[in-house]
Amino acid sequence: MSDSKPRGVYVAALTPVKPDLAPDTAAFVAHCRWLLDQGADGLAVLGTTGEANSFSVAERLDLLDALADGGIPGNTLLPGTGNCAIPDTVALTRKALEVGSAGVVMLPPFYYKNMTDDGLYAAYDQVIQRVGDSRLKVYFYHFPQMSNVPISHDLIERLLKAYPGTIAGIKDSSGNLDNMLEMCRRFPGFGVFAGSEQFLLPVLRAGGAGCISATANVTIAGCVDVYRNAQAADVEARQEALTGQRLAIQSKVLIPALKRIMARATGDAAAWANVRPPNMPLSEADATALFAALDGTGFKLAA
Amino acid sequence: MSDSKPRGVYVAALTPVKPDLAPDTAAFVAHCRWLLDQGADGLAVLGTTGEANSFSVAERLDLLDALADGGIPGNTLLPGTGNCAIPDTVALTRKALEVGSAGVVMLPPFYYKNMTDDGLYAAYDQVIQRVGDSRLKVYFYHFPQMSNVPISHDLIERLLKAYPGTIAGIKDSSGNLDNMLEMCRRFPGFGVFAGSEQFLLPVLRAGGAGCISATANVTIAGCVDVYRNAQAADVEARQEALTGQRLAIQSKVLIPALKRIMARATGDAAAWANVRPPNMPLSEADATALFAALDGTGFKLAA
């Protein structure tokens, strides 16, 4: 994986889905290229927003191959690879390395709840040992509202001690800024990414790495604006405008809302019409409310 | 799948695991055979207790093949087949049909939370359509504490209406007896299995189908005793004794506790020593406390 540490604005890229619910590989590659063209520092593909856990491992391996074949630079990628089953996490992590990813974002095994830190340690340890590749850079994925399996600071400390060259950082999607800031303080050099651009500026100021965000699929211009102007006198106002957009979007179910925004912006309704169940397309009523709220923020998607 | 409806005591069978964390196929088949010999009416293999979600789909397909090859009658099987990704659920459900299973126990897609009933309906609908086999009998798996994706009565009603010959029942592991009794009342002919033998007798009396239980791996004799003697004058006392055993075991983390009990009972510590992370073997302190509590209930495992 790359020597330069991932920093900046990473997009938890959407995965376009065909009417038969198969991933639309060509549209996925085109979307990823467009995000990089818009200034994204990188792509956290196959995460929650990418509907990764609604795709089989084979489908996900194909999507990573398609990015490589499509010329998306591997060093821009932070693919999601964490599954409930260790062999699945190992297979996806190996493929991420094969396509030259800068790192991987690794959910803990998320079916069993109330597991001990010993158990979660053993799961990460098994994956790292079985992948057995010194290029591996692991970013934890802390998203207690979705996984119901939080990543404790003690677990981070133990794994950092055991694998200082491998454990690289975390995506914190808890929405708890204090947790992000505490990790910035407690673990110097550990790459803390806010899971939302709402927290981009405070996390950067605390020495964090940036953000990995779902809504950045459509707010990428505003995210890049805040990141590149983090030292500017008016950056607080830029962050505030960006936060307004984020909050307007997250008032709806994120994946269908983001796909609906992409459909409007690109005019390609067909490419963005489908989500894999249990997610469902946005209702017309929700879409109308979303666009009313979003347009009130001055939001404009370059497409 | 079989014409006779599954009824009685079904064991959520444990999966023995080798020191390298691979499933121990031979020990698994032997354990399933032993459970049937002990009087189990059937086997809900590859469920929560079977660590199914810690195994890859390929590993699970192999385990189902091994049961068939090992002579375990298909009509005793209710394999767990529900995954986060529809193609995985389809693949496992097809294999369950191929080995002649009486039905399948199907978790909803459990990664995304707070999905609508429309979304869960679409997920089950997709699976049933794609499997496309009139022999299919689906048992929902309601386990909100683990999946965080409850199965509502409205969802059951909608799917029962759409697929009356396919939607067969539910395993209710919520621990909420009222929920089980309400389903027995509301959905005549729908096979309600309590997810714990603690509720075996009240569910049978309400017209339910029986229980599918993790702890039945070791309490099978007591479960069969209550089921076969449901009309006996002293059945309440039998149920009370069985409940005492259940409660003693579930005071510990179930999978490692059950494997530890099997190790002691069979004398084959090696076969039962391993669990796949994030589950961990029972600590010595927990084992000591477990055996003290369990022995106080008069528990004895025939092995």
Coordinates of C-alpha atoms in Angstrom, one line a residue:
Chain A
M1 CA 0.0 0.0 0.0
S2 CA 1.1 3.6 -0.5
D3 CA 3.7 5.2 1.7
S4 CA 1.9 8.5 1.9
K5 CA -0.7 8.4 4.6
P6 CA -4.3 8.9 3.4
R7 CA -5.5 12.4 4.3
G8 CA -8.3 14.7 3.2
V9 CA -11.7 14.1 1.8
Y10 CA -12.6 10.5 1.1
V11 CA -16.0 9.6 -0.4
A12 CA -17.9 6.6 0.7
A13 CA -18.8 6.0 -2.9
L14 CA -22.3 4.9 -3.9
T15 CA -22.6 1.7 -6.0
P16 CA -25.0 2.1 -8.9
V17 CA -27.4 -0.9 -9.3
K18 CA -29.1 -2.3 -12.4
P19 CA -32.8 -3.0 -12.6
D20 CA -32.1 -6.7 -12.0
L21 CA -30.2 -5.6 -8.8
A22 CA -26.8 -6.5 -10.1
P23 CA -24.1 -3.9 -9.5
D24 CA -23.7 -1.6 -12.5
T25 CA -19.9 -1.9 -12.8
A26 CA -19.5 0.6 -15.6
A27 CA -21.5 3.3 -13.9
F28 CA -19.6 2.6 -10.6
V29 CA -16.3 3.1 -12.3
A30 CA -17.5 6.3 -14.0
H31 CA -18.9 7.6 -10.7
C32 CA -15.6 6.9 -8.9
R33 CA -13.7 8.7 -11.7
W34 CA -16.1 11.7 -11.5
L35 CA -15.5 11.9 -7.7
L36 CA -11.8 12.0 -8.2
D37 CA -12.2 14.7 -10.9
Q38 CA -14.2 16.7 -8.4
G39 CA -11.2 16.8 -6.1
A40 CA -11.8 13.8 -3.8
D41 CA -8.6 12.7 -2.2
G42 CA -9.8 9.2 -2.3
L43 CA -12.6 6.7 -2.3
A44 CA -13.8 4.5 0.5
V45 CA -15.6 2.2 -1.9
L46 CA -17.7 -0.8 -0.7
G47 CA -18.7 0.6 2.6
T48 CA -22.1 1.1 4.2
T49 CA -23.0 3.7 1.5
G50 CA -21.8 1.4 -1.2
E51 CA -24.3 -1.2 -0.1
A52 CA -21.3 -3.5 0.3
N53 CA -23.0 -5.8 2.8
S54 CA -25.9 -6.3 0.4
F55 CA -23.5 -7.7 -2.2
S56 CA -21.9 -11.1 -2.1
V57 CA -18.1 -11.3 -1.6
A58 CA -17.8 -12.4 -5.3
E59 CA -19.7 -9.3 -6.4
R60 CA -17.5 -7.1 -4.3
L61 CA -14.3 -8.8 -5.6
D62 CA -15.5 -8.1 -9.2
L63 CA -16.2 -4.4 -8.3
L64 CA -12.6 -4.0 -7.0
D65 CA -11.2 -5.6 -10.2
A66 CA -13.4 -3.3 -12.3
L67 CA -11.9 -0.2 -10.6
A68 CA -8.4 -1.4 -11.3
D69 CA -9.3 -2.3 -14.9
G70 CA -11.0 1.0 -15.2
G71 CA -7.9 2.9 -14.3
I72 CA -8.9 4.1 -10.9
P73 CA -5.6 4.5 -9.1
G74 CA -5.2 2.0 -6.3
N75 CA -3.6 4.5 -4.0
T76 CA -6.8 6.5 -3.9
L77 CA -8.8 3.5 -2.5
L78 CA -9.8 2.6 1.0
P79 CA -12.2 -0.3 0.3
G80 CA -14.4 -1.7 3.0
T81 CA -13.5 -5.3 3.7
G82 CA -14.9 -6.2 7.1
N83 CA -17.4 -9.0 7.2
C84 CA -19.0 -11.3 9.8
A85 CA -16.8 -14.2 8.7
I86 CA -13.0 -14.0 8.8
P87 CA -12.5 -15.8 5.5
D88 CA -14.6 -13.2 3.7
T89 CA -12.7 -10.3 5.3
V90 CA -9.4 -12.0 4.4
A91 CA -10.5 -12.5 0.7
L92 CA -11.6 -8.9 0.3
T93 CA -8.6 -7.5 2.1
R94 CA -6.3 -9.5 -0.2
K95 CA -8.1 -8.2 -3.2
A96 CA -7.8 -4.7 -1.9
L97 CA -4.0 -5.2 -1.6
E98 CA -3.9 -6.7 -5.1
V99 CA -5.4 -3.5 -6.6
G100 CA -2.9 -1.4 -4.7
S101 CA -5.3 0.2 -2.1
A102 CA -3.9 2.7 0.3
G103 CA -5.6 0.9 3.1
V104 CA -8.8 -0.9 4.0
V105 CA -11.8 0.2 6.2
M106 CA -12.6 -2.9 8.3
L107 CA -15.8 -3.4 10.2
P108 CA -15.6 -5.7 13.1
P109 CA -17.6 -9.0 12.7
F110 CA -21.0 -7.5 13.3
Y111 CA -23.5 -10.3 13.8
Y112 CA -22.7 -11.4 17.3
K113 CA -23.3 -8.6 19.9
N114 CA -21.8 -7.8 23.2
M115 CA -18.6 -9.7 22.3
T116 CA -15.5 -8.9 24.5
D117 CA -12.6 -6.9 23.4
D118 CA -10.6 -10.2 23.6
G119 CA -13.0 -11.6 20.9
L120 CA -12.7 -8.5 18.7
Y121 CA -9.0 -8.5 19.1
A122 CA -8.8 -12.2 18.1
A123 CA -10.9 -11.4 15.0
Y124 CA -8.7 -8.6 13.8
D125 CA -5.6 -10.5 14.8
Q126 CA -6.8 -13.5 12.7
V127 CA -7.4 -11.4 9.7
I128 CA -4.1 -9.6 9.9
Q129 CA -2.2 -12.9 10.4
R130 CA -4.0 -14.6 7.6
V131 CA -3.6 -11.8 5.1
G132 CA 0.1 -11.8 6.1
D133 CA 1.1 -8.8 4.0
S134 CA 3.3 -6.0 5.3
R135 CA 1.7 -3.5 3.0
L136 CA -1.6 -3.8 4.8
K137 CA -3.0 -0.7 6.5
V138 CA -6.1 -1.2 8.5
Y139 CA -8.6 1.5 9.3
F140 CA -11.2 0.5 11.9
Y141 CA -14.8 1.3 11.2
H142 CA -16.6 2.5 14.3
F143 CA -20.3 2.8 13.5
P144 CA -22.2 1.6 16.6
Q145 CA -25.6 2.7 15.3
M146 CA -25.3 0.4 12.3
S147 CA -22.9 -2.4 13.4
N148 CA -23.9 -2.4 17.1
V149 CA -20.3 -3.5 17.7
P150 CA -18.4 -0.4 18.9
I151 CA -14.6 -0.2 18.7
S152 CA -13.2 0.7 22.1
H153 CA -10.1 2.8 22.7
D154 CA -8.6 -0.1 24.6
L155 CA -9.0 -2.4 21.6
I156 CA -7.3 0.2 19.4
E157 CA -4.4 0.5 21.9
R158 CA -3.9 -3.2 22.0
L159 CA -3.9 -3.7 18.3
L160 CA -1.7 -0.6 17.7
K161 CA 0.8 -2.1 20.1
A162 CA 0.7 -5.5 18.4
Y163 CA 0.7 -4.2 14.8
P164 CA 2.1 -0.6 14.9
G165 CA 2.9 -0.7 11.1
T166 CA -0.5 -2.1 10.2
I167 CA -3.1 -0.4 12.3
A168 CA -3.4 3.0 10.5
G169 CA -6.5 4.7 11.7
I170 CA -10.3 4.7 12.0
K171 CA -13.4 5.9 10.4
D172 CA -15.6 7.2 13.2
S173 CA -19.3 7.3 12.1
S174 CA -20.7 7.5 15.6
G175 CA -21.4 11.2 15.2
N176 CA -19.7 11.7 18.6
L177 CA -17.1 14.5 18.0
D178 CA -15.7 14.0 21.5
N179 CA -14.8 10.4 20.6
M180 CA -13.0 11.6 17.5
L181 CA -11.1 14.3 19.4
E182 CA -10.1 11.9 22.2
M183 CA -8.7 9.5 19.7
C184 CA -6.7 12.3 18.0
R185 CA -5.2 13.1 21.5
R186 CA -4.7 9.6 22.7
F187 CA -3.2 8.0 19.6
P188 CA -0.7 10.3 17.8
G189 CA -0.1 9.4 14.2
F190 CA -3.3 7.4 14.1
G191 CA -5.4 8.5 11.2
V192 CA -8.8 9.7 12.5
F193 CA -11.4 10.2 9.8
A194 CA -14.7 11.8 10.8
G195 CA -17.5 9.7 9.3
S196 CA -19.3 12.9 8.3
E197 CA -18.1 16.2 6.8
Q198 CA -20.0 17.9 9.6
F199 CA -17.0 17.3 11.7
L200 CA -14.3 17.9 9.1
L201 CA -12.9 21.1 10.4
P202 CA -12.8 20.3 14.1
V203 CA -11.2 16.9 13.4
L204 CA -8.5 18.5 11.1
R205 CA -7.8 21.1 13.8
A206 CA -7.3 18.3 16.3
G207 CA -4.7 16.6 14.0
G208 CA -7.1 14.2 12.4
A209 CA -6.8 12.9 8.9
G210 CA -10.0 14.3 7.4
C211 CA -13.4 12.7 6.7
I212 CA -14.8 9.7 5.0
S213 CA -18.3 10.6 4.1
A214 CA -21.4 9.2 2.5
T215 CA -22.9 12.6 1.7
A216 CA -19.6 13.6 0.0
N217 CA -20.9 11.7 -3.0
V218 CA -22.8 14.9 -3.7
T219 CA -21.2 17.5 -1.3
I220 CA -17.7 16.8 -2.6
A221 CA -17.2 20.4 -3.9
G222 CA -18.0 21.8 -0.5
C223 CA -15.9 19.2 1.4
V224 CA -12.9 20.0 -0.8
D225 CA -13.5 23.7 -0.3
V226 CA -13.3 23.3 3.5
Y227 CA -10.4 21.0 3.4
R228 CA -8.3 23.1 1.0
N229 CA -9.2 26.3 2.9
A230 CA -8.8 25.0 6.4
Q231 CA -6.5 27.9 7.3
A232 CA -8.7 30.6 5.7
A233 CA -10.3 33.3 7.8
D234 CA -13.8 32.4 6.6
V235 CA -13.5 28.6 6.9
E236 CA -16.0 28.5 9.7
A237 CA -18.6 29.9 7.4
R238 CA -17.7 27.4 4.7
Q239 CA -17.9 24.5 7.2
E240 CA -21.3 25.9 8.4
A241 CA -22.7 25.9 4.8
L242 CA -21.3 22.4 4.3
T243 CA -22.9 21.2 7.5
G244 CA -26.2 22.6 6.5
Q245 CA -26.1 20.5 3.3
R246 CA -25.1 17.4 5.3
L247 CA -27.9 17.8 7.8
A248 CA -30.5 18.4 5.0
I249 CA -29.5 15.1 3.3
Q250 CA -29.2 13.0 6.5
S251 CA -32.8 13.8 7.4
K252 CA -33.7 11.1 4.9
V253 CA -32.4 7.5 4.5
L254 CA -29.0 8.2 3.2
I255 CA -28.4 5.7 0.3
P256 CA -31.7 6.3 -1.5
A257 CA -31.5 10.1 -0.8
L258 CA -28.0 10.3 -2.3
K259 CA -28.9 8.2 -5.4
R260 CA -31.9 10.4 -5.9
I261 CA -29.7 13.5 -5.8
M262 CA -27.3 12.0 -8.3
A263 CA -30.2 11.1 -10.6
R264 CA -31.4 14.8 -10.6
A265 CA -27.9 16.2 -11.0
T266 CA -26.8 13.9 -13.8
G267 CA -30.1 13.6 -15.5
D268 CA -29.4 9.9 -15.7
A269 CA -32.4 8.6 -13.6
A270 CA -31.9 5.1 -14.8
A271 CA -28.4 4.7 -13.5
W272 CA -29.4 5.8 -10.0
A273 CA -32.9 4.4 -9.8
N274 CA -32.2 1.2 -7.9
V275 CA -31.0 0.1 -4.5
R276 CA -30.7 -3.4 -3.2
P277 CA -33.2 -4.4 -0.6
P278 CA -33.6 -3.9 2.4
N279 CA -32.9 -0.4 1.2
M280 CA -35.6 1.0 -1.0
P281 CA -35.8 3.9 -3.5
L282 CA -36.8 7.3 -2.0
S283 CA -40.5 8.0 -2.1
E284 CA -41.7 10.9 -4.2
A285 CA -42.8 12.7 -1.0
D286 CA -39.4 12.3 0.6
A287 CA -37.7 13.4 -2.5
T288 CA -39.7 16.5 -2.7
A289 CA -39.0 17.3 0.9
L290 CA -35.3 16.6 0.5
F291 CA -34.9 18.8 -2.5
A292 CA -36.8 21.6 -0.8
A293 CA -34.5 21.4 2.2
L294 CA -31.4 21.0 0.2
D295 CA -32.1 23.8 -2.3
G296 CA -32.5 26.1 0.7
T297 CA -28.9 25.5 1.7
G298 CA -27.6 26.8 -1.7
F299 CA -26.5 23.3 -2.6
K300 CA -25.4 22.8 -6.2
L301 CA -23.9 19.6 -7.6
A302 CA -21.4 20.0 -10.4
A303 CA -22.2 17.2 -12.7
Chain B
M1 CA -39.4 -30.1 1.3
S2 CA -41.4 -32.5 3.4
D3 CA -45.2 -32.5 3.5
S4 CA -45.4 -33.1 7.3
K5 CA -45.0 -29.8 9.1
P6 CA -42.0 -29.5 11.4
R7 CA -43.1 -29.8 15.1
G8 CA -41.4 -30.5 18.3
V9 CA -37.9 -30.0 19.6
Y10 CA -35.4 -28.6 17.1
V11 CA -31.8 -28.1 18.2
A12 CA -29.9 -25.1 17.0
A13 CA -26.9 -27.4 16.5
L14 CA -23.4 -26.3 17.5
T15 CA -20.7 -26.5 14.9
P16 CA -17.4 -28.0 16.1
V17 CA -14.4 -26.0 15.0
K18 CA -10.8 -27.2 14.5
P19 CA -7.7 -25.6 16.0
D20 CA -7.1 -23.8 12.7
L21 CA -10.7 -22.5 13.0
A22 CA -12.0 -24.5 10.1
P23 CA -15.3 -26.3 10.7
D24 CA -14.8 -29.8 11.9
T25 CA -17.1 -31.5 9.4
A26 CA -16.9 -35.0 10.8
A27 CA -17.5 -33.9 14.4
F28 CA -20.4 -31.8 13.1
V29 CA -22.1 -34.7 11.4
A30 CA -21.5 -36.9 14.5
H31 CA -23.0 -34.3 16.8
C32 CA -26.1 -34.0 14.6
R33 CA -26.5 -37.7 14.5
W34 CA -26.2 -37.9 18.3
L35 CA -28.9 -35.2 18.7
L36 CA -31.3 -37.1 16.6
D37 CA -30.5 -40.3 18.6
Q38 CA -31.3 -38.4 21.7
G39 CA -34.8 -37.7 20.4
A40 CA -34.5 -34.4 18.7
D41 CA -37.3 -33.9 16.1
G42 CA -34.9 -32.0 14.0
L43 CA -31.9 -29.8 13.6
A44 CA -31.8 -26.1 13.0
V45 CA -28.2 -26.2 11.8
L46 CA -26.2 -23.1 10.8
G47 CA -28.0 -20.7 12.9
T48 CA -26.7 -18.2 15.5
T49 CA -25.6 -21.1 17.8
G50 CA -24.0 -22.9 14.8
E51 CA -21.7 -19.8 14.3
A52 CA -23.1 -19.6 10.8
N53 CA -22.4 -16.0 10.2
S54 CA -18.8 -16.6 11.2
F55 CA -18.4 -19.0 8.3
S56 CA -18.2 -18.1 4.7
V57 CA -21.0 -19.1 2.4
A58 CA -18.7 -21.7 0.8
E59 CA -18.0 -23.2 4.2
R60 CA -21.7 -23.4 5.0
L61 CA -22.5 -25.0 1.7
D62 CA -19.9 -27.7 2.4
L63 CA -21.4 -28.3 5.9
L64 CA -24.8 -28.9 4.4
D65 CA -23.3 -31.3 1.8
A66 CA -21.5 -33.1 4.6
L67 CA -24.8 -33.7 6.5
A68 CA -26.3 -35.2 3.4
D69 CA -23.3 -37.3 2.7
G70 CA -23.2 -38.3 6.3
G71 CA -26.8 -39.7 6.1
I72 CA -28.5 -37.0 8.2
P73 CA -32.1 -37.1 6.8
G74 CA -32.9 -33.9 5.0
N75 CA -36.4 -33.8 6.4
T76 CA -35.0 -33.3 9.9
L77 CA -33.2 -30.1 8.8
L78 CA -34.2 -26.5 9.2
P79 CA -30.9 -24.8 8.1
G80 CA -30.3 -21.1 8.7
T81 CA -29.9 -19.4 5.3
G82 CA -30.5 -15.7 5.9
N83 CA -27.6 -13.3 5.1
C84 CA -27.1 -9.6 4.5
A85 CA -26.8 -10.2 0.8
I86 CA -29.6 -11.6 -1.3
P87 CA -27.3 -13.8 -3.5
D88 CA -25.9 -15.4 -0.4
T89 CA -29.3 -16.2 1.0
V90 CA -30.4 -17.6 -2.3
A91 CA -27.3 -19.8 -2.6
L92 CA -27.8 -21.3 0.9
T93 CA -31.5 -21.7 0.5
R94 CA -31.0 -23.6 -2.8
K95 CA -28.5 -25.9 -1.1
A96 CA -30.9 -26.5 1.7
L97 CA -33.5 -27.5 -0.8
E98 CA -31.0 -29.7 -2.6
V99 CA -30.3 -31.7 0.6
G100 CA -34.1 -32.1 1.2
S101 CA -34.5 -29.8 4.1
A102 CA -38.0 -29.5 5.7
G103 CA -37.6 -25.7 5.6
V104 CA -35.1 -22.9 6.2
V105 CA -34.8 -20.4 9.0
M106 CA -34.2 -17.1 7.4
L107 CA -32.8 -14.0 9.1
P108 CA -33.7 -10.7 7.5
P109 CA -30.7 -8.9 6.0
F110 CA -29.2 -7.6 9.2
Y111 CA -26.6 -5.0 8.4
Y112 CA -28.8 -2.0 7.7
K113 CA -30.9 -0.9 10.6
N114 CA -34.3 0.8 10.8
M115 CA -35.2 -0.4 7.4
T116 CA -38.9 -0.3 6.5
D117 CA -41.3 -3.3 6.3
D118 CA -41.4 -2.5 2.5
G119 CA -37.6 -3.0 2.4
L120 CA -37.7 -6.2 4.4
Y121 CA -40.7 -7.4 2.3
A122 CA -38.7 -6.7 -0.9
A123 CA -35.7 -8.7 0.5
Y124 CA -37.8 -11.8 1.3
D125 CA -39.7 -11.4 -1.9
Q126 CA -36.5 -11.3 -3.9
V127 CA -35.2 -14.4 -2.2
I128 CA -38.4 -16.4 -2.7
Q129 CA -38.6 -15.4 -6.4
R130 CA -35.0 -16.1 -7.1
V131 CA -35.1 -19.5 -5.4
G132 CA -38.2 -20.2 -7.4
D133 CA -39.0 -23.6 -5.9
S134 CA -42.4 -24.6 -4.7
R135 CA -40.9 -26.9 -2.1
L136 CA -39.5 -23.9 -0.2
K137 CA -40.8 -23.4 3.4
V138 CA -39.6 -20.2 5.0
Y139 CA -39.4 -19.8 8.8
F140 CA -38.6 -16.2 9.8
Y141 CA -36.0 -15.6 12.4
H142 CA -37.0 -13.0 14.9
F143 CA -34.0 -12.2 17.1
P144 CA -34.0 -8.5 17.7
Q145 CA -31.3 -8.6 20.4
M146 CA -28.9 -10.1 17.9
S147 CA -30.0 -9.0 14.4
N148 CA -31.4 -5.6 15.5
V149 CA -33.9 -6.2 12.7
P150 CA -37.2 -7.3 14.2
I151 CA -39.8 -9.1 12.2
S152 CA -43.2 -7.3 12.6
H153 CA -46.5 -9.0 12.5
D154 CA -47.5 -6.8 9.6
L155 CA -44.6 -8.0 7.6
I156 CA -45.6 -11.6 8.4
E157 CA -49.1 -11.0 7.3
R158 CA -48.1 -9.4 4.0
L159 CA -45.7 -12.2 3.1
L160 CA -48.2 -14.9 4.2
K161 CA -50.8 -13.4 1.9
A162 CA -48.3 -13.2 -1.0
Y163 CA -46.8 -16.7 -0.4
P164 CA -49.2 -18.8 1.6
G165 CA -47.6 -22.0 0.6
T166 CA -44.1 -20.8 1.3
I167 CA -44.2 -18.8 4.5
A168 CA -44.3 -21.5 7.1
G169 CA -43.5 -20.1 10.5
I170 CA -41.0 -18.3 12.7
K171 CA -38.3 -18.9 15.2
D172 CA -38.9 -16.2 17.9
S173 CA -35.8 -15.7 19.9
S174 CA -36.9 -12.4 21.4
G175 CA -37.6 -14.0 24.8
N176 CA -41.0 -12.3 24.7
L177 CA -43.6 -14.9 25.3
D178 CA -46.4 -12.5 24.6
N179 CA -45.1 -12.0 21.1
M180 CA -45.1 -15.8 20.5
L181 CA -48.6 -16.2 21.9
E182 CA -49.9 -13.3 19.8
M183 CA -48.6 -14.9 16.6
C184 CA -50.1 -18.2 17.5
R185 CA -53.5 -16.4 17.8
R186 CA -53.2 -14.1 14.8
F187 CA -51.8 -16.6 12.3
P188 CA -53.5 -20.0 12.5
G189 CA -51.4 -22.7 10.9
F190 CA -48.3 -20.6 11.1
G191 CA -45.5 -22.6 12.8
V192 CA -44.4 -20.7 15.8
F193 CA -41.3 -22.0 17.4
A194 CA -40.1 -20.5 20.7
G195 CA -36.4 -19.7 20.5
S196 CA -35.9 -21.2 24.0
E197 CA -37.2 -24.3 25.7
Q198 CA -38.1 -22.0 28.6
F199 CA -41.3 -21.3 26.6
L200 CA -41.9 -24.8 25.1
L201 CA -44.9 -25.6 27.1
P202 CA -46.8 -22.3 26.9
V203 CA -46.2 -22.1 23.2
L204 CA -47.4 -25.7 22.6
R205 CA -50.5 -25.0 24.6
A206 CA -51.2 -21.9 22.4
G207 CA -51.0 -24.1 19.3
G208 CA -47.4 -23.3 18.5
A209 CA -45.0 -25.8 16.8
G210 CA -42.4 -26.3 19.5
C211 CA -39.0 -24.8 20.2
I212 CA -35.8 -24.3 18.3
S213 CA -33.2 -23.9 20.9
A214 CA -29.5 -23.4 21.4
T215 CA -29.4 -24.9 24.8
A216 CA -31.2 -28.0 23.5
N217 CA -27.7 -29.1 22.3
V218 CA -27.3 -30.2 25.9
T219 CA -30.8 -30.1 27.4
I220 CA -32.2 -32.3 24.6
A221 CA -33.4 -35.0 27.0
G222 CA -35.3 -32.6 29.1
C223 CA -36.8 -30.9 26.1
V224 CA -38.0 -34.2 24.7
D225 CA -39.4 -35.1 28.1
V226 CA -41.6 -32.0 28.2
Y227 CA -42.6 -32.3 24.6
R228 CA -43.6 -35.9 24.8
N229 CA -45.4 -35.4 28.1
A230 CA -47.1 -32.2 27.4
Q231 CA -50.4 -33.7 28.5
A232 CA -49.0 -35.3 31.7
A233 CA -50.2 -34.1 35.1
D234 CA -46.7 -33.2 36.2
V235 CA -45.6 -31.5 33.0
E236 CA -45.4 -28.1 34.8
A237 CA -42.7 -29.5 37.1
R238 CA -40.9 -31.0 34.2
Q239 CA -41.0 -27.6 32.4
E240 CA -39.8 -25.9 35.5
A241 CA -36.8 -28.2 35.8
L242 CA -35.9 -27.7 32.2
T243 CA -36.3 -23.9 32.5
G244 CA -33.9 -24.0 35.5
Q245 CA -31.2 -25.7 33.3
R246 CA -31.8 -23.2 30.5
L247 CA -31.4 -20.2 32.8
A248 CA -28.3 -21.6 34.4
I249 CA -26.6 -21.9 30.9
Q250 CA -27.8 -18.6 29.5
S251 CA -26.2 -16.8 32.4
K252 CA -23.0 -17.3 30.3
V253 CA -22.2 -16.5 26.7
L254 CA -24.1 -19.3 25.0
I255 CA -21.9 -20.8 22.3
P256 CA -18.7 -21.2 24.4
A257 CA -20.8 -22.3 27.4
L258 CA -22.5 -25.0 25.3
K259 CA -19.2 -26.2 23.8
R260 CA -17.7 -26.4 27.3
I261 CA -20.6 -28.5 28.5
M262 CA -20.2 -30.8 25.5
A263 CA -16.5 -31.1 26.2
R264 CA -17.1 -32.2 29.8
A265 CA -20.0 -34.6 28.9
T266 CA -18.2 -36.3 26.0
G267 CA -14.7 -36.2 27.4
D268 CA -13.6 -35.0 24.0
A269 CA -12.2 -31.6 25.0
A270 CA -10.4 -31.2 21.7
A271 CA -13.5 -31.5 19.6
W272 CA -15.2 -28.7 21.5
A273 CA -12.3 -26.5 22.4
N274 CA -12.6 -23.9 19.6
V275 CA -15.0 -21.2 18.6
R276 CA -14.5 -18.8 15.8
P277 CA -13.8 -15.1 16.8
P278 CA -15.4 -12.9 17.8
N279 CA -16.7 -15.6 20.1
M280 CA -14.1 -16.9 22.5
P281 CA -13.8 -20.1 24.6
L282 CA -15.3 -19.9 28.1
S283 CA -12.9 -18.8 30.8
E284 CA -12.0 -21.2 33.5
A285 CA -13.8 -19.0 36.1
D286 CA -17.0 -18.9 33.9
A287 CA -16.8 -22.6 33.4
T288 CA -16.5 -23.3 37.1
A289 CA -19.5 -21.0 37.9
L290 CA -21.5 -22.5 35.0
F291 CA -21.0 -26.1 36.2
A292 CA -21.8 -25.2 39.8
A293 CA -25.0 -23.5 38.7
L294 CA -25.9 -26.3 36.3
D295 CA -25.1 -29.2 38.6
G296 CA -27.5 -27.6 41.1
T297 CA -30.4 -28.1 38.7
G298 CA -29.9 -31.8 38.5
F299 CA -28.7 -31.5 35.0
K300 CA -27.2 -34.6 33.4
L301 CA -26.2 -35.0 29.8
A302 CA -26.5 -38.4 28.3
A303 CA -23.4 -38.8 26.1

